Coordinates of C-alpha atoms in Angstrom, one line a residue:
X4 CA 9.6 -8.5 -59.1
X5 CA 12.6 -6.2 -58.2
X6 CA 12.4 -5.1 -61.9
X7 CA 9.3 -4.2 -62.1
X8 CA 9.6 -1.9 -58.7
X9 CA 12.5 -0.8 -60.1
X10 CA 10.8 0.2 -63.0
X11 CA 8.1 1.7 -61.3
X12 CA 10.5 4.1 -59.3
X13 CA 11.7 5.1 -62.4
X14 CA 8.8 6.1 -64.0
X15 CA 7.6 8.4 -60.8
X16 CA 8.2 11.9 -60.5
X17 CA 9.9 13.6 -57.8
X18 CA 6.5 14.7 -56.7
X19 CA 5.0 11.3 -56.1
X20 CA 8.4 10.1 -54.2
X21 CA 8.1 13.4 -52.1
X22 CA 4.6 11.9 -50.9
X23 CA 5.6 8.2 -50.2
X24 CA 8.6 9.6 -47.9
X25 CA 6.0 11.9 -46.0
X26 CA 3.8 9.1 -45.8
X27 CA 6.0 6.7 -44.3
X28 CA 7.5 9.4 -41.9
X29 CA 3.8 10.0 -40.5
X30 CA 3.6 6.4 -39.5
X31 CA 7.2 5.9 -38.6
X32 CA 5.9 7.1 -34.9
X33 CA 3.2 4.3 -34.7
X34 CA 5.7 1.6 -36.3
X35 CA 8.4 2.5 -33.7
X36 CA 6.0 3.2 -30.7
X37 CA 6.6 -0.1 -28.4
X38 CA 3.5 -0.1 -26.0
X39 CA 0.6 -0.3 -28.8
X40 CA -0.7 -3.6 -26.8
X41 CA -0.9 -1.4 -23.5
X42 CA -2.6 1.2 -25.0
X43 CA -4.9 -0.9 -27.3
X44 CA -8.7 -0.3 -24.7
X45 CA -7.9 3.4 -25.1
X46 CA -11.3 4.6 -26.5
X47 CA -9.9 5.7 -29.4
X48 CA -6.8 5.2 -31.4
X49 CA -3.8 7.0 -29.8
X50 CA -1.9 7.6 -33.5
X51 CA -4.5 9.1 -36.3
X52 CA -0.8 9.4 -38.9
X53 CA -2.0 12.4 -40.6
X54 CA 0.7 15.3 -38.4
X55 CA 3.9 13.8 -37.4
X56 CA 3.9 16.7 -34.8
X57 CA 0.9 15.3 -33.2
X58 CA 2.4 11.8 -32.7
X59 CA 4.7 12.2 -31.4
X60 CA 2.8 15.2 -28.5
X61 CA 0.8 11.6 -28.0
X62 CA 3.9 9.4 -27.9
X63 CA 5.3 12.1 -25.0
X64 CA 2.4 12.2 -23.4
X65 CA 1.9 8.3 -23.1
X66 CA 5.8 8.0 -22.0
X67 CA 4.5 10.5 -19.3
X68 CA 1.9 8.2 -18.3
X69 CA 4.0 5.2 -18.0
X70 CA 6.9 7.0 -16.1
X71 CA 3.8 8.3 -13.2
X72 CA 3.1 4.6 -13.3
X73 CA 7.3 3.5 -12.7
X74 CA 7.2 5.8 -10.1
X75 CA 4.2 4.6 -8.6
X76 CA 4.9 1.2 -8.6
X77 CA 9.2 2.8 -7.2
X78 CA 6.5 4.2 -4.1
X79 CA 4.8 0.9 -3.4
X80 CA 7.9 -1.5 -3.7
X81 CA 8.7 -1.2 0.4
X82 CA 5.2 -2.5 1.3
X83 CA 6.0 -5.8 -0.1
X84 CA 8.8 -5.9 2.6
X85 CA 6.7 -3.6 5.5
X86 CA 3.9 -6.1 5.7
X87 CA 2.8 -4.5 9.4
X88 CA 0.7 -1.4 9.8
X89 CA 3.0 -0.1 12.1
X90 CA 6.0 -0.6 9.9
X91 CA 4.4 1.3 7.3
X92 CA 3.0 4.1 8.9
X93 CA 6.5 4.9 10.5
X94 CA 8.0 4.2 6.6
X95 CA 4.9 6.8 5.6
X96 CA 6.0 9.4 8.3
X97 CA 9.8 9.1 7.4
X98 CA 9.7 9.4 3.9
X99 CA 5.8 11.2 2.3
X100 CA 4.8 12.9 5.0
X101 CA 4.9 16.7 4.4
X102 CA 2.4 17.4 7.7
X103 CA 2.0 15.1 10.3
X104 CA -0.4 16.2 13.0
X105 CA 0.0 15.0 17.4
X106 CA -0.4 15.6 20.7
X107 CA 2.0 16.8 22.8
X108 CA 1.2 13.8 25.4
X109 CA 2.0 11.4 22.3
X110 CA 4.9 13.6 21.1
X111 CA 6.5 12.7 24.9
X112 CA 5.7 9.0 24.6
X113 CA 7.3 8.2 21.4
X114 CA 10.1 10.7 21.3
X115 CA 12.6 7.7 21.4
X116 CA 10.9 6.3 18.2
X117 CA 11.2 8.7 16.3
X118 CA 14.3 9.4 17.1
X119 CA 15.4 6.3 16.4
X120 CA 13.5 6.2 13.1
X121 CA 15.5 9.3 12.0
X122 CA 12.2 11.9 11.6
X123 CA 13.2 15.3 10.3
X124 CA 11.2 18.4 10.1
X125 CA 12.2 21.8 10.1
X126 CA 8.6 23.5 11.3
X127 CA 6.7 23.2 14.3
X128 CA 3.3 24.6 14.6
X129 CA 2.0 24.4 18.2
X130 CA -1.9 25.4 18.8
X131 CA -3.5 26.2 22.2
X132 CA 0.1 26.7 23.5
X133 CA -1.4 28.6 26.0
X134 CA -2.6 25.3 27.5
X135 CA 0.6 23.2 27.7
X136 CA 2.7 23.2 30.2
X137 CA 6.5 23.8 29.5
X138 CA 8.3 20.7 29.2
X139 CA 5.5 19.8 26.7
X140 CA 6.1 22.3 24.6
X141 CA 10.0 21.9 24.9
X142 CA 9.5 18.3 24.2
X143 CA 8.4 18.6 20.6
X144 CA 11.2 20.7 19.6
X145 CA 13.4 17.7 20.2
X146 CA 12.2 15.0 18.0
X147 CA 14.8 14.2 15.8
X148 CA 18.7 14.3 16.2
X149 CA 20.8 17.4 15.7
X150 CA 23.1 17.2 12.6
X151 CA 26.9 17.0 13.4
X152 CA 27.9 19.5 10.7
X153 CA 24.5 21.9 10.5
X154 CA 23.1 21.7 14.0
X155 CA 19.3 21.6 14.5
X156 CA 17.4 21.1 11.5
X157 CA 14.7 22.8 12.9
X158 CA 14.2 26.3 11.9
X159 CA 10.9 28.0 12.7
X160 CA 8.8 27.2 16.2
X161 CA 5.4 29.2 15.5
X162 CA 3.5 29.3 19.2
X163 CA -1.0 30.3 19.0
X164 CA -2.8 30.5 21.9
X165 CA -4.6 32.6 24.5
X166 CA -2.7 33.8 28.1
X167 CA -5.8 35.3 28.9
X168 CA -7.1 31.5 29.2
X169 CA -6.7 28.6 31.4
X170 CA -3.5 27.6 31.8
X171 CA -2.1 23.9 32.0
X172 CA -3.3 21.6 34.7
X173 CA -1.3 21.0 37.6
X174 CA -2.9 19.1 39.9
X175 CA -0.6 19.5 42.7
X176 CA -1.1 22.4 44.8
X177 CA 2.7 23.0 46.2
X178 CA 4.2 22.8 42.2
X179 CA 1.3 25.1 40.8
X180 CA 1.4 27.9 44.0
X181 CA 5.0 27.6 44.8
X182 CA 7.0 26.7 42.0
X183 CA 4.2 28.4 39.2
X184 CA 4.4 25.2 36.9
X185 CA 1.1 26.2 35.9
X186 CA 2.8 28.8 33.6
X187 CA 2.8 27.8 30.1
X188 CA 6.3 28.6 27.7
X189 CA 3.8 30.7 26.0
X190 CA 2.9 33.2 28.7
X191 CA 6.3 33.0 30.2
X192 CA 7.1 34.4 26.6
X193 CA 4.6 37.1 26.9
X194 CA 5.7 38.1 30.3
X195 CA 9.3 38.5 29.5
X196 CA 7.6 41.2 26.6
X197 CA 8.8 39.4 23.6
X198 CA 7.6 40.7 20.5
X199 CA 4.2 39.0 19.8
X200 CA 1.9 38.9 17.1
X201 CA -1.7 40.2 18.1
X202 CA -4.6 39.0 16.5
X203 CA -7.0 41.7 16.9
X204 CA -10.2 40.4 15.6
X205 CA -12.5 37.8 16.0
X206 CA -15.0 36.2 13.4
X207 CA -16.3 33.6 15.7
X208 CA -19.3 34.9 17.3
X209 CA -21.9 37.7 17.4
X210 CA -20.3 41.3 18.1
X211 CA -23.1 41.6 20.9
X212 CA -21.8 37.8 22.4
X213 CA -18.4 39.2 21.6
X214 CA -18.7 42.6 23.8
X215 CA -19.2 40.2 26.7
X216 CA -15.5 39.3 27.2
X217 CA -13.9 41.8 24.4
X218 CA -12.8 44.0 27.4
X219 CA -10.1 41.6 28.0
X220 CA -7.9 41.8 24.7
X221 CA -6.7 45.1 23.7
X222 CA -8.8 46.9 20.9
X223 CA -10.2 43.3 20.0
X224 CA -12.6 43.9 16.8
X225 CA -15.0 41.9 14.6
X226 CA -14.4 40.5 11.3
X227 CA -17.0 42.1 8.4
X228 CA -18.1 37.6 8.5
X229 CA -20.0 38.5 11.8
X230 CA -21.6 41.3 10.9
X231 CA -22.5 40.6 7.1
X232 CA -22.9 37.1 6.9
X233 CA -27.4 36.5 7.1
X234 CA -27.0 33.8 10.2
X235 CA -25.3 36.0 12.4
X236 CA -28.4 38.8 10.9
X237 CA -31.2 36.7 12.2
X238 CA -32.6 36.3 15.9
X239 CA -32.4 33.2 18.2
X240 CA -35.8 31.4 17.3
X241 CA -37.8 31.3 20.1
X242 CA -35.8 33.6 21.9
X243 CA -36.1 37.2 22.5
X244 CA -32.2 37.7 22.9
X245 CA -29.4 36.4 21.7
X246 CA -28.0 36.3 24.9
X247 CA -29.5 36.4 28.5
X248 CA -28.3 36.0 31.9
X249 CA -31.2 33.6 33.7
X250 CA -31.8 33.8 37.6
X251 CA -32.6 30.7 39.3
X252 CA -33.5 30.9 43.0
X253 CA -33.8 28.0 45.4
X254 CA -35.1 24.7 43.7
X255 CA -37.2 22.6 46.5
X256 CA -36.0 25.0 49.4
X257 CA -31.9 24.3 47.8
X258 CA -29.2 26.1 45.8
X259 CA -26.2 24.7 45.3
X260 CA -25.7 21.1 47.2
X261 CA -22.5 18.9 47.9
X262 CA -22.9 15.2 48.3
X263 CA -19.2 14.5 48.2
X264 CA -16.8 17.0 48.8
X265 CA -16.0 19.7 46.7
X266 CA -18.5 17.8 44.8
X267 CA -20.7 20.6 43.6
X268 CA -24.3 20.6 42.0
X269 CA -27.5 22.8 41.3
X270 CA -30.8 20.6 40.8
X271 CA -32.8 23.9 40.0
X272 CA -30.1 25.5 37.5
X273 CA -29.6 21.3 35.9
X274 CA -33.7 21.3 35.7
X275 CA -33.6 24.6 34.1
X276 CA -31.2 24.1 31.9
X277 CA -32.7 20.6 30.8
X278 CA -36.0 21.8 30.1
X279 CA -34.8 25.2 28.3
X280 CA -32.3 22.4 26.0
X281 CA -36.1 20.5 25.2
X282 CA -38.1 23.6 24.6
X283 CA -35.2 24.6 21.9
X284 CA -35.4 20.9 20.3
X285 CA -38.7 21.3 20.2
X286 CA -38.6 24.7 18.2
X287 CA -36.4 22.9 15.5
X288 CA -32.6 23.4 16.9
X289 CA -30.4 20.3 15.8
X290 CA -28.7 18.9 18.6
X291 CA -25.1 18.5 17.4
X292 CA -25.5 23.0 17.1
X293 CA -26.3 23.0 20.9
X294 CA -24.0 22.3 24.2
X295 CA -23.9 22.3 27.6
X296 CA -20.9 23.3 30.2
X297 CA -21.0 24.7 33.5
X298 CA -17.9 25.3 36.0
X299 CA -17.9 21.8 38.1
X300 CA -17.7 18.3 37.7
X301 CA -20.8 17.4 40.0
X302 CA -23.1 19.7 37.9
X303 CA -21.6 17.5 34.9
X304 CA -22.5 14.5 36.0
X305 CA -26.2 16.0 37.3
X306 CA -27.0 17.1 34.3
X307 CA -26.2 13.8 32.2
X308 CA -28.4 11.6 34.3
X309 CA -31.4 14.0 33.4
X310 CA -30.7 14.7 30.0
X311 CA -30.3 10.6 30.0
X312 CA -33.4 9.9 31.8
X313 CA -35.5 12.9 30.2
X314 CA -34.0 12.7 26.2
X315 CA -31.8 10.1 25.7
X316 CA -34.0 7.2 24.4
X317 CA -36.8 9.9 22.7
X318 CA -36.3 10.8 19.0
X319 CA -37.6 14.1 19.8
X320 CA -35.0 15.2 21.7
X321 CA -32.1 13.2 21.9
X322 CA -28.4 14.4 23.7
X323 CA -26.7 17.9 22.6
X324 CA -23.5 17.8 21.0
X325 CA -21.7 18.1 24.5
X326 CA -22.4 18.0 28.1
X327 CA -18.9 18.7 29.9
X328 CA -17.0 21.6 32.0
X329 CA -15.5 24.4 31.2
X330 CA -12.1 23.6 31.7
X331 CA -12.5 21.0 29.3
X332 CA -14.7 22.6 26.8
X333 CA -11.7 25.1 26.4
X334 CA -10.6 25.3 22.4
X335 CA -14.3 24.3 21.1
X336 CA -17.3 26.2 20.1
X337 CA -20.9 25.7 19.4
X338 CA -23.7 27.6 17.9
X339 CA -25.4 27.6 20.8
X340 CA -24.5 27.0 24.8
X341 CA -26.4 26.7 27.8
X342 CA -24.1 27.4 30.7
X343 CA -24.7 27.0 34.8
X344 CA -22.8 28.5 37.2
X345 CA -23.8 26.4 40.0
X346 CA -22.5 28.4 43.0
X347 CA -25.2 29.8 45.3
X348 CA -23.0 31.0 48.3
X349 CA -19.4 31.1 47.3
X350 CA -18.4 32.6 44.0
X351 CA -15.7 29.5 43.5
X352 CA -12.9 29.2 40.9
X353 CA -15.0 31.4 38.4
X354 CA -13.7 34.0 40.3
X355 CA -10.6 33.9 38.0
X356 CA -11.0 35.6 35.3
X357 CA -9.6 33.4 32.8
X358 CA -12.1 30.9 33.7
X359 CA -14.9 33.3 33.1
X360 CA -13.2 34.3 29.2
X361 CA -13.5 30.5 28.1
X362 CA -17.3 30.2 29.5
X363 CA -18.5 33.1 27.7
X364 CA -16.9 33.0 24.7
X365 CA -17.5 29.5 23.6
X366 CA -20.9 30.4 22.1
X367 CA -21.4 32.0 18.5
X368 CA -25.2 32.4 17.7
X369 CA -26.3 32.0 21.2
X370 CA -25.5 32.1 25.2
X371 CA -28.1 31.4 28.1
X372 CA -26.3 32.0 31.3
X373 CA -27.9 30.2 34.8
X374 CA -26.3 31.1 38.1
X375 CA -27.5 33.2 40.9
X376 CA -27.3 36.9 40.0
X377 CA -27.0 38.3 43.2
X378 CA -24.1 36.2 44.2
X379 CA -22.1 36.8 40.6
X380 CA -23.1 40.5 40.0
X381 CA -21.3 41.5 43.6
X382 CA -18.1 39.5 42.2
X383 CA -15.5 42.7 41.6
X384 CA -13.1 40.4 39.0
X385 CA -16.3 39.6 36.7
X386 CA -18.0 43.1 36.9
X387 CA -17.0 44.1 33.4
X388 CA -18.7 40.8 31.9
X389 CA -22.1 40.5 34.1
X390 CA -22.6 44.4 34.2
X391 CA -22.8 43.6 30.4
X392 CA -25.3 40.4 30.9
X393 CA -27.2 42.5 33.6
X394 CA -28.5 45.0 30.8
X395 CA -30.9 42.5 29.6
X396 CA -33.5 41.1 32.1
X397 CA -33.0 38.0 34.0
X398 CA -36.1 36.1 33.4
X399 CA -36.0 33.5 30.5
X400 CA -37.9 35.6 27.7
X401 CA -39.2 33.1 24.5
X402 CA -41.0 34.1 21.8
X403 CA -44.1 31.3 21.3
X404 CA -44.8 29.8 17.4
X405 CA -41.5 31.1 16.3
X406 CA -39.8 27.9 14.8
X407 CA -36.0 27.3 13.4
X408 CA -34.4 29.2 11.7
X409 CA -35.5 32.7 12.3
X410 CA -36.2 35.1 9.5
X411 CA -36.8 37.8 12.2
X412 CA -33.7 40.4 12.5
X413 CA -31.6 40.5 15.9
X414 CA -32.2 43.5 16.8
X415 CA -36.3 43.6 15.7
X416 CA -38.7 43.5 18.8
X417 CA -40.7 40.6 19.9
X418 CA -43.9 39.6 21.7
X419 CA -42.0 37.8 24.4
X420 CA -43.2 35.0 27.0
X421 CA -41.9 35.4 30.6
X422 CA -40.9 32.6 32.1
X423 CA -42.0 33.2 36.2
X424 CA -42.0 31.0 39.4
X425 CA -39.4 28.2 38.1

């Protein structure tokens, strides 16, 4: 046998030995390839032996495969020891995280924790700032231990929020009046005139809805979104404006009522506001695009036990997105808000200003404002706002047979329906 292959050899030319080595060198990448057996359900064969240069790109590329897989499998090995969800969300936020996202409240109560679990970050991104009070935004900056040769690891604190808004909570009267814990690190910031970054326009609502409170930030101005975009084009179905302060007298011989004190309601403005939330769900409005706020907890609660006993448990109407205050409505937006006042003899806590930029600027599409004009309209501190709302007239105007969504232009007049002797 070896003579006759020797003989054959000999009786080749250089040409066919040039061949058989080029052959065997194409398939030298298949021969030497050692995961054939993992690759063998690929849908179609990973080596095709006619380039060398393309093997071996496919060779690569599986070795790249199987390394993502290593690594993978490198990832997953501490699970077999963390077996508790709590184990391995702390292993998670120690090790993969690049964001983690909490409260400042939660931030406080595990502080220790993740001390002790050695968390690092070098960012800190707080929103509504405004809002906090200072120890809670101090409190965050201190989550991990400082390093004994480079100090803080933390290198950029990035502070949003609004001074011209509610500030933090402090329920006791003697540290919020005397000792002005009510002032967030934020304002105290602005105050002391450190250098700030303005954001001077707003592409949340309407430039009409917008005017209402603009006068309170310098040179605020509209993004092109509000005034471009067709939703913001189009009127309020069913409505002749897109925004409309609504008087409401006396409701059976009452205004404003207090069963417990400092426990304030309206039954007419809560009726009002109840029926004008049905009449829109009626039209076509979706329920999670409309809310309801107003500036006192009593009105609140008023005004869930209607919507509860008039909506709740019909298809047709169902609840809106929100029914809550003000105060706590502060950060959130909705296409559409129905807002009561309450107030029929004392103007109240609206009379700060701050108070009266969250209520009117929560809305983008729409705002329906119920209170007693004659009350809020001799209010000096919200002159520049309801001088604004007093332009349009303060009887509900609806426009019958108009359904959602409007195809008729903001601006564009209407045959409107007065709504008298509510």
């Amino acid at each position: 046998v070896n003579n006759e292959s020797k003989s054959k050899e000999e009786k080749s030319t250089p040409k066919d030995r040039l061949s058989l080595l080029e052959s065997q060198s194409k398939a030298i990448v298949k021969k030497q390839f050692p995961f054939l057996d993992f690759f063998a359900n690929a849908p179609q064969p990973l080596f095709t032996e006619e380039s060398l240069s393309k093997d071996l790109q496919t060779a690569k590329n599986c070795f790249k495969h199987m390394t993502a897989l290593f690594d993978d499998l490198e990832e997953c090995r501490p699970f077999e020891v963390l077996r508790g969800s709590r184990d391995r969300g702390d292993f998670l936020s120690t090790t993969h995280a690049k964001i983690i996202a909490l409260t400042c409240t939660h931030a406080a109560l595990k502080r220790s924790d993740l001390v002790n679990l050695r968390f690092q970050y070098d960012n800190l991104i707080m929103e509504e700032s405004a809002q906090i009070l200072e120890v809670e935004t101090f409190i965050p900056m201190l989550l991990q231990n400082q390093d004994s040769e480079l100090g803080s690891r933390l290198k950029r604190v990035v502070l949003i929020g609004d001074h011209h808004q509610l500030p933090p909570v402090v329920k006791n009267m003697a540290f919020q009046q005397y000792s002005h814990f009510d002032q967030s690190m934020f304002t105290r910031f602005v105050r002391l005139a450190m250098p700030v970054i303005n954001l001077d326009m707003q592409g949340r609502a309407r430039p009409s809805l917008a005017a209402l409170y603009s006068w309170r930030y310098k040179n605020l101005g509209n993004l092109p979104i509000v005034s471009n975009t067709p939703i913001f084009q189009k009127a309020n179905a069913g409505f002749a404006c897109e925004y409309q302060l609504i008087n409401v007298e006396d409701y059976e011989g009452k205004g404003e009522t207090t069963p417990n004190p400092y426990f304030y309601q309206n039954l007419g403005e809560a009726e009002f506001i109840v029926q004008t939330y049905m009449f829109m769900r009626l039209v076509g409005y979706p329920s999670e695009k409309i809310s309801i706020i107003t500036t006192y907890n009593g009105q609140k609660q008023l005004l869930r036990d209607i919507i509860r006993r008039r909506c709740e448990n019909n298809p047709l109407f169902g609840e809106p997105a929100k029914i809550t205050t003000v105060d706590k409505y502060q950060g959130q937006q909705n296409d559409y808000i129905l807002l009561s006042l309450v107030r029929t003899k004392t103007v109240g806590h609206l009379r700060d200003v701050r108070r009266l930029v969250v209520a009117l600027s929560r809305a983008r599409l729409g705002l329906y404002v119920f209170c007693r004009q004659r009350l809020f309209e001799n209010c000096y501190e919200l002159t520049p706002s309801f001088s604004r709302l007093l332009t349009r007239p303060t009887k509900l105007h609806i426009v019958p047979n108009e359904m959602f969504p409007s195809e008729r232009p903001v601006q564009a007049p209407s045959n409107a329906f007065v709504i008298e002797d509510v």
